[in-house]
Tab-separated table of C-alpha atoms in Angstrom:
chain	number	residue	atom	x	y	z
R	8	UNK	CA	-32.653	-61.332	29.618
R	9	UNK	CA	-35.142	-58.519	30.118
R	10	UNK	CA	-37.883	-61.169	30.320
R	11	UNK	CA	-38.098	-62.554	33.851
R	12	UNK	CA	-40.449	-65.336	32.727
R	13	UNK	CA	-37.774	-66.614	30.312
R	14	UNK	CA	-35.095	-66.389	33.004
R	15	UNK	CA	-37.272	-68.485	35.313
R	16	UNK	CA	-38.318	-70.935	32.563
R	17	UNK	CA	-34.698	-71.574	31.553
R	18	UNK	CA	-33.514	-71.402	35.194
R	19	UNK	CA	-30.736	-68.966	34.305
R	20	UNK	CA	-28.666	-67.993	37.323
R	21	UNK	CA	-25.881	-65.517	37.996
R	22	UNK	CA	-22.605	-67.373	37.354
R	23	UNK	CA	-24.091	-69.940	34.937
R	24	UNK	CA	-22.389	-71.160	31.784
R	25	UNK	CA	-24.819	-70.843	28.880
R	26	UNK	CA	-25.123	-71.630	25.191
R	27	UNK	CA	-25.751	-68.477	23.158
R	28	UNK	CA	-26.846	-68.270	19.539
R	29	UNK	CA	-27.549	-65.440	17.168
R	30	UNK	CA	-31.285	-64.830	16.865
R	31	UNK	CA	-32.603	-62.835	13.927
R	32	UNK	CA	-29.976	-60.460	12.582
R	33	UNK	CA	-27.968	-59.615	15.691
R	34	UNK	CA	-29.713	-60.270	18.961
R	35	UNK	CA	-27.939	-62.923	21.046
R	36	UNK	CA	-30.265	-65.513	22.552
R	37	UNK	CA	-29.550	-67.847	25.458
R	38	UNK	CA	-30.492	-71.308	24.225
R	39	UNK	CA	-29.840	-73.229	27.413
R	40	UNK	CA	-27.913	-73.396	30.649
R	41	UNK	CA	-25.042	-75.874	30.863
R	42	UNK	CA	-26.230	-77.397	34.125
R	43	UNK	CA	-23.267	-79.805	34.301
R	44	UNK	CA	-20.925	-76.834	34.823
R	45	UNK	CA	-22.778	-75.564	37.910
R	46	UNK	CA	-20.681	-75.446	41.059
R	47	UNK	CA	-23.404	-74.587	43.530
R	48	UNK	CA	-22.211	-70.986	43.760
R	49	UNK	CA	-24.742	-69.808	41.153
R	50	UNK	CA	-27.334	-67.381	42.450
R	51	UNK	CA	-30.951	-67.293	41.244
R	52	UNK	CA	-31.620	-63.952	39.586
R	53	UNK	CA	-34.463	-61.758	40.796
R	54	UNK	CA	-35.449	-58.602	38.962
R	55	UNK	CA	-34.911	-55.534	41.154
R	56	UNK	CA	-37.925	-54.217	43.036
R	57	UNK	CA	-36.261	-50.797	43.112
R	58	UNK	CA	-34.662	-48.977	40.169
R	59	UNK	CA	-30.864	-49.344	40.477
R	60	UNK	CA	-30.428	-45.741	39.253
R	61	UNK	CA	-32.985	-43.680	41.202
R	62	UNK	CA	-34.347	-46.098	43.835
R	63	UNK	CA	-37.984	-45.759	42.748
R	64	UNK	CA	-40.129	-48.933	42.807
R	65	UNK	CA	-40.188	-50.891	39.563
R	66	UNK	CA	-43.348	-52.233	37.958
R	67	UNK	CA	-44.261	-55.038	35.620
R	68	UNK	CA	-47.622	-54.803	33.908
R	69	UNK	CA	-49.793	-57.900	33.529
R	70	UNK	CA	-48.977	-59.817	30.354
R	71	UNK	CA	-45.829	-57.775	29.631
R	72	UNK	CA	-42.284	-59.151	29.684
R	73	UNK	CA	-40.439	-56.064	30.891
R	74	UNK	CA	-40.159	-54.483	34.309
R	75	UNK	CA	-39.561	-50.744	34.349
R	76	UNK	CA	-38.841	-47.837	36.666
R	77	UNK	CA	-42.020	-45.911	37.495
R	78	UNK	CA	-40.211	-42.573	37.896
R	79	UNK	CA	-40.604	-40.571	34.678
R	80	UNK	CA	-37.815	-38.256	35.894
R	81	UNK	CA	-35.356	-41.146	36.394
R	82	UNK	CA	-32.061	-40.205	34.704
R	83	UNK	CA	-31.805	-43.678	33.131
R	84	UNK	CA	-35.311	-43.434	31.666
R	85	UNK	CA	-34.571	-39.946	30.353
R	86	UNK	CA	-31.344	-41.173	28.724
R	87	UNK	CA	-32.937	-44.212	27.085
R	88	UNK	CA	-35.960	-42.209	25.961
R	89	UNK	CA	-33.695	-39.551	24.503
R	90	UNK	CA	-31.623	-42.154	22.637
R	91	UNK	CA	-34.831	-43.436	21.064
R	92	UNK	CA	-36.237	-39.968	20.328
R	93	UNK	CA	-33.161	-38.797	18.384
R	94	UNK	CA	-32.683	-42.104	16.515
R	95	UNK	CA	-33.049	-42.565	12.744
R	96	UNK	CA	-36.456	-44.207	13.059
R	97	UNK	CA	-37.792	-41.267	15.026
R	98	UNK	CA	-36.618	-37.640	14.823
R	99	UNK	CA	-33.310	-38.545	13.110
R	100	UNK	CA	-31.124	-35.911	14.744
R	101	UNK	CA	-27.722	-36.514	13.150
R	102	UNK	CA	-24.793	-35.783	15.438
R	103	UNK	CA	-26.734	-36.322	18.644
R	104	UNK	CA	-25.506	-39.789	19.512
R	105	UNK	CA	-25.857	-41.610	22.803
R	106	UNK	CA	-22.695	-40.189	24.384
R	107	UNK	CA	-23.569	-36.586	23.632
R	108	UNK	CA	-27.205	-37.090	24.643
R	109	UNK	CA	-26.015	-38.600	27.937
R	110	UNK	CA	-23.724	-35.622	28.427
R	111	UNK	CA	-26.613	-33.217	27.981
R	112	UNK	CA	-28.619	-35.138	30.590
R	113	UNK	CA	-25.642	-35.275	32.995
R	114	UNK	CA	-25.110	-31.531	32.618
R	115	UNK	CA	-28.769	-30.941	33.467
R	116	UNK	CA	-29.444	-29.380	30.057
R	117	UNK	CA	-31.969	-32.010	28.973
R	118	UNK	CA	-34.769	-33.251	31.244
R	119	UNK	CA	-37.238	-34.082	28.480
R	120	UNK	CA	-37.343	-34.178	24.679
R	121	UNK	CA	-38.417	-30.551	24.383
R	122	UNK	CA	-35.167	-29.390	25.986
R	123	UNK	CA	-33.281	-30.440	22.844
R	124	UNK	CA	-35.017	-27.604	21.034
R	125	UNK	CA	-34.023	-24.952	23.571
R	126	UNK	CA	-30.336	-25.813	24.025
R	127	UNK	CA	-27.929	-22.909	24.452
R	128	UNK	CA	-25.826	-23.459	21.331
R	129	UNK	CA	-23.004	-21.204	22.550
R	130	UNK	CA	-22.617	-23.440	25.613
R	131	UNK	CA	-22.803	-26.540	23.414
R	132	UNK	CA	-19.959	-25.146	21.273
R	133	UNK	CA	-17.825	-24.758	24.418
R	134	UNK	CA	-18.016	-28.469	25.317
R	135	UNK	CA	-14.792	-30.455	25.069
R	136	UNK	CA	-14.598	-32.273	21.752
R	137	UNK	CA	-17.238	-30.198	19.979
R	138	UNK	CA	-16.453	-26.672	18.881
R	139	UNK	CA	-18.383	-24.102	16.914
R	140	UNK	CA	-18.708	-26.047	13.658
R	141	UNK	CA	-19.964	-29.249	15.333
R	142	UNK	CA	-22.427	-27.262	17.436
R	143	UNK	CA	-23.634	-25.442	14.321
R	144	UNK	CA	-24.137	-28.735	12.461
R	145	UNK	CA	-25.977	-30.209	15.430
R	146	UNK	CA	-28.192	-27.126	15.686
R	147	UNK	CA	-29.062	-27.476	11.977
R	148	UNK	CA	-29.913	-31.131	12.520
R	149	UNK	CA	-32.128	-30.260	15.492
R	150	UNK	CA	-33.879	-27.596	13.414
R	151	UNK	CA	-34.324	-30.037	10.509
R	152	UNK	CA	-35.975	-32.527	12.864
R	153	UNK	CA	-38.848	-30.055	13.316
R	154	UNK	CA	-39.859	-30.846	9.737
R	155	UNK	CA	-40.182	-34.614	10.297
R	156	UNK	CA	-43.621	-36.121	9.722
R	157	UNK	CA	-46.016	-36.453	12.657
R	158	UNK	CA	-45.623	-40.239	12.563
R	159	UNK	CA	-41.905	-39.917	13.375
R	160	UNK	CA	-42.668	-37.675	16.353
R	161	UNK	CA	-45.278	-40.125	17.648
R	162	UNK	CA	-42.865	-43.048	17.231
R	163	UNK	CA	-40.100	-41.078	18.958
R	164	UNK	CA	-42.151	-40.430	22.080
R	165	UNK	CA	-41.660	-44.030	23.171
R	166	UNK	CA	-45.305	-44.699	23.972
R	167	UNK	CA	-45.690	-48.349	25.009
R	168	UNK	CA	-46.966	-50.545	22.161
R	169	UNK	CA	-46.650	-47.711	19.621
R	170	UNK	CA	-44.005	-48.586	17.086
R	171	UNK	CA	-43.484	-47.274	13.581
R	172	UNK	CA	-46.580	-48.972	12.129
R	173	UNK	CA	-48.984	-47.801	14.840
R	174	UNK	CA	-47.439	-44.319	14.777
R	175	UNK	CA	-48.156	-44.116	11.036
R	176	UNK	CA	-51.763	-45.182	11.611
R	177	UNK	CA	-52.250	-42.627	14.390
R	178	UNK	CA	-50.752	-39.837	12.277
R	179	UNK	CA	-52.968	-40.719	9.290
R	180	UNK	CA	-56.056	-40.807	11.501
R	181	UNK	CA	-55.497	-37.679	13.598
R	182	UNK	CA	-53.418	-35.485	11.207
R	183	UNK	CA	-52.081	-33.303	14.042
R	184	UNK	CA	-50.596	-33.638	17.495
R	185	UNK	CA	-53.335	-31.433	18.965
R	186	UNK	CA	-56.082	-33.728	17.618
R	187	UNK	CA	-54.212	-36.747	18.964
R	188	UNK	CA	-53.838	-35.114	22.396
R	189	UNK	CA	-57.563	-34.328	22.461
R	190	UNK	CA	-58.498	-37.953	21.681
R	191	UNK	CA	-59.951	-40.162	24.375
């Protein structure tokens, strides 16, 4: 339902009864609306013009399905970007799951990916539910992530249209982050 064209094409409204099927391995897909169950109280859905988290205008690029918040400092964008950055397919930082990453953002400790590498590990150890051993293991995992291949870093940055395959191609072509940053 992130695709407003599909919502409009299938005329999916808030309050509708729908038929859902499993698409691919796990992703649920709305097959159709059960129009006969409509009561008249259903409301046509319109994607928000303003980000529901930070209030910044949203944008949808031509030919792209998703609408996004334009504020790079939006807490929701930081959280989602961080979840992707630390994931297995990217920097693979074991122990830094979504809840803990969100906590770091909420505490103001993480504003961008680089902040993960400058965390105050003594403060991390003092967090409820962690402790010294968990903080030590997390610190080791963060340090180990510095040894990941360039392609994993590129993939983790969340650059639009750059998935694992394109990240591998960019890393093979440029060989270093500095050369990639200097590219036109």
